[in-house]
Coordinates of C-alpha atoms in Angstrom, one line a residue:
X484 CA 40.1 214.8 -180.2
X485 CA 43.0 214.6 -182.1
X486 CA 41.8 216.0 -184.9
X487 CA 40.2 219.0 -183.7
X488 CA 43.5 219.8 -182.2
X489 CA 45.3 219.5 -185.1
X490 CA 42.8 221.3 -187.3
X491 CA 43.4 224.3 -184.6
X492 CA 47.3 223.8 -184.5
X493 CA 47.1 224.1 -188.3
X494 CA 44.1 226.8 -189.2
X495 CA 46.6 230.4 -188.4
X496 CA 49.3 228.3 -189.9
X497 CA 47.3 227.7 -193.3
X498 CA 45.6 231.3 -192.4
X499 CA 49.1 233.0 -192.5
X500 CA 50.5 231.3 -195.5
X501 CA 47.2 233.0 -197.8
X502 CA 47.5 236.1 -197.0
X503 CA 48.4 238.7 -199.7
X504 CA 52.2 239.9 -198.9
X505 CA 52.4 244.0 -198.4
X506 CA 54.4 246.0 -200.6
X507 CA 58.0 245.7 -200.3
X508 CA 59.9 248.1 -198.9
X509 CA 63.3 248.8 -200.9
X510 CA 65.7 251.0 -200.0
X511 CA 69.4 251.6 -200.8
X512 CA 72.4 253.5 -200.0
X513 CA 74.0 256.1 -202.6
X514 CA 76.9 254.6 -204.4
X515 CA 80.4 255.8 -203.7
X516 CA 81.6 257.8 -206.6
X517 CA 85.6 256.6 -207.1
X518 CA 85.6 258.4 -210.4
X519 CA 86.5 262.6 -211.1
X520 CA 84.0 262.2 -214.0
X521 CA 80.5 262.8 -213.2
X522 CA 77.6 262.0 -215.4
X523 CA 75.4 264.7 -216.7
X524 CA 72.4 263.2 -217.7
X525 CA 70.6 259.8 -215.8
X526 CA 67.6 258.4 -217.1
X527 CA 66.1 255.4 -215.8
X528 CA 63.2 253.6 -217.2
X529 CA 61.8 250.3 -216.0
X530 CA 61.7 247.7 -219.2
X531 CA 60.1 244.7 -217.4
X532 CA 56.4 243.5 -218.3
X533 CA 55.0 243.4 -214.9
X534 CA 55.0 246.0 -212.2
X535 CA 55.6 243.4 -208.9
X536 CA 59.1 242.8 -207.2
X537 CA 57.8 239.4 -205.7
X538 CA 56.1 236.8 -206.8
X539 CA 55.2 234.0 -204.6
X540 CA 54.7 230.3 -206.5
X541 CA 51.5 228.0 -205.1
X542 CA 50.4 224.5 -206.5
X543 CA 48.2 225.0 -209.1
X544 CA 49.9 227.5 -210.8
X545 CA 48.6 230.4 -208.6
X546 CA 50.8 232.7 -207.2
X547 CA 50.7 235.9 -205.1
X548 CA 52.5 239.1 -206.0
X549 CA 53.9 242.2 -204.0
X550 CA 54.8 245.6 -205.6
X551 CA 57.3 247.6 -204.6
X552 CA 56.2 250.8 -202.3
X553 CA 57.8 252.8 -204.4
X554 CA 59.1 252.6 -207.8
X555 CA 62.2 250.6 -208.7
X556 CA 62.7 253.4 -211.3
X557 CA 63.1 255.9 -208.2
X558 CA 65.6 253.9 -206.0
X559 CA 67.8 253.4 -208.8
X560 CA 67.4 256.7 -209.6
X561 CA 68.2 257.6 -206.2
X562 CA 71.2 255.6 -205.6
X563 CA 72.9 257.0 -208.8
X564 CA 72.5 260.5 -207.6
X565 CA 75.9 261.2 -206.8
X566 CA 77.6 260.4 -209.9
X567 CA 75.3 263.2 -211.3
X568 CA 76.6 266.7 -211.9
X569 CA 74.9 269.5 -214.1
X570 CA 76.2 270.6 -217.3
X571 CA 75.1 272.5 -220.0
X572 CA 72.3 271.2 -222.3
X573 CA 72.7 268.1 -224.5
X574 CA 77.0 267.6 -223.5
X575 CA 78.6 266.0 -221.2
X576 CA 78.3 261.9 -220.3
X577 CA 74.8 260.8 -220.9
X578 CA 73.5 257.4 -218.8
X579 CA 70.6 255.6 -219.8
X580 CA 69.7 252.8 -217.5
X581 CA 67.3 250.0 -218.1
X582 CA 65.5 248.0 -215.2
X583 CA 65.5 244.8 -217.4
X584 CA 64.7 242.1 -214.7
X585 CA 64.2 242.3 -210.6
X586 CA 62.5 240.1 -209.3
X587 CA 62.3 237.6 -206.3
X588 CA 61.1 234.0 -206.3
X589 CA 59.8 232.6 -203.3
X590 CA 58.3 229.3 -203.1
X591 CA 57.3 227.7 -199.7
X592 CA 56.1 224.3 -198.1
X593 CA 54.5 223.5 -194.8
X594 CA 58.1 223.3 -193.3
X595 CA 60.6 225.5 -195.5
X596 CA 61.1 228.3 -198.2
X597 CA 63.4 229.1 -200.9
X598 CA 63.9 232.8 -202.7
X599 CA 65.5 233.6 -205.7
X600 CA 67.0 237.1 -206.1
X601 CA 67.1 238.5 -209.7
X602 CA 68.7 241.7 -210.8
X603 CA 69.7 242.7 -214.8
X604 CA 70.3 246.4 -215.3
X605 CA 71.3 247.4 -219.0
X606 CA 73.1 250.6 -218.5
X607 CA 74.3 253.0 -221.9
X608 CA 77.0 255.7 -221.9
X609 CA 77.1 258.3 -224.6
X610 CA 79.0 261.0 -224.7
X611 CA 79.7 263.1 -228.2
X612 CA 79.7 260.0 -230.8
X613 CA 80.7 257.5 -228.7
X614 CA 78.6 254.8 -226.3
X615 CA 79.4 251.9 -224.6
X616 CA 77.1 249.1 -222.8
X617 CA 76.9 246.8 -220.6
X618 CA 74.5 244.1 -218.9
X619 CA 75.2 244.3 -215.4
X620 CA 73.3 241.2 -213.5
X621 CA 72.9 239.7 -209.8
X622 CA 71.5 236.1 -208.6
X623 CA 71.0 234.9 -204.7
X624 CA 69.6 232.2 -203.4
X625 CA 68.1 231.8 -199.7
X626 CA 66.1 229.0 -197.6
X627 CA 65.1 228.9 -194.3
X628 CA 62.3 226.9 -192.1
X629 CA 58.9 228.0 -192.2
X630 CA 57.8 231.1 -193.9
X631 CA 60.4 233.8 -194.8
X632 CA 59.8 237.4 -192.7
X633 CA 59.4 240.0 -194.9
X634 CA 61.8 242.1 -193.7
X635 CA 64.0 239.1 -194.7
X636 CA 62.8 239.5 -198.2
X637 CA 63.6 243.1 -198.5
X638 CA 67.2 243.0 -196.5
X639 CA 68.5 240.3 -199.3
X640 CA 67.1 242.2 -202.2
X641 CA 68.3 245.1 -201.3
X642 CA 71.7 243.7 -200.5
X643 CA 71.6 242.3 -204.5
X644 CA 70.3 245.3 -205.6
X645 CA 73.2 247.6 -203.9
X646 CA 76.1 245.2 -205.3
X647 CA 74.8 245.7 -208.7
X648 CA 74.7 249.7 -208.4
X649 CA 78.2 249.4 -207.2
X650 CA 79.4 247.5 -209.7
X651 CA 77.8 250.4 -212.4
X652 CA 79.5 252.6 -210.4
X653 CA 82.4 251.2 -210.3
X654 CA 82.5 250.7 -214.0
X655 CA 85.5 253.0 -215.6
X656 CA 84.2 251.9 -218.9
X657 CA 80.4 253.9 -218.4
X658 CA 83.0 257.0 -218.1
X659 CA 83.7 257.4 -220.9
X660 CA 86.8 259.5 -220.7
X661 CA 87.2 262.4 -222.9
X662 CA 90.9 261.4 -223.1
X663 CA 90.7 257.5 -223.9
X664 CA 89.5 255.6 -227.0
X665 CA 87.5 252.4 -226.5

């Protein structure tokens, strides 16, 4: 008797655990331009090897993976937006950013889980004959009991993923000001 109950105690508990994790939903809020200098040209390319956001580690080297629901390229895209300003053709600051790791790391037991955050955005400023760039990176850690929500995933990611923008942002270096000299 025993048994049976705990085989139907721990059946949805194994049955939720399997199941293939939906895409991620990733949002984030526009950064706040503190600069006068706008950039003219933002191009954003994703350089990572694989296409999923989160990967979830198993025994027996199997894992799960999750995409993103849309593409990282478009919410980084989005959330540079308002350092953008139009200028004529080929002058002005040019940005090219690089999606060179994001990525979350979950691995769970029976009772707990822990999830690594990963963000490493390359960003280049070029304007006339002189560039400058920059790595700009981002690390979390959480754990909890049990299995982590998924809404829990996305709110810490994007959290990371916002910090990092803002630091870009926030930059006066990617400026490069038509007045200084690095």
């Amino acid at each position: 008797m025993l048994r049976f109950i705990l085989v139907l105690f721990l059946t949805p508990l194994v049955a939720a655990c399997s199941n293939q994790p939906d895409p991620l939903i990733i949002s984030t809020t526009p950064v706040n331009d503190t600069f006068s200098i706008k950039v003219n040209q933002l191009e954003v390319v994703d350089t990572r090897t694989y296409s999923y956001l989160y990967r979830h580690k198993k025994d027996d080297d199997k894992a799960t993976f999750a995409p993103p629901q849309q593409p990282l390229t478009k919410i980084v895209q989005d959330a540079l937006t308002p350092l953008t300003d139009s200028a004529p053709s080929g002058q002005g600051l040019k940005w090219y950013v690089s999606i060179e790791k994001a990525l979350i790391d979950a691995k769970t037991s029976a009772l707990k889980y822990e999830l690594e955050h990963h963000v490493r955005i390359r960003v280049e400023a070029v304007r006339d004959n002189r560039r400058y760039s920059n790595f700009y990176t981002g690390k979390a850690q959480s754990s909890g009991a049990l299995k982590p929500a998924q809404a829990t995933i996305e709110r810490q990611f994007r959290n990371l993923l916002n910090n990092v923008l803002s630091d870009i942002a926030n930059d006066p270096k990617l400026r490069l000001s038509e007045r200084e000299v690095y």
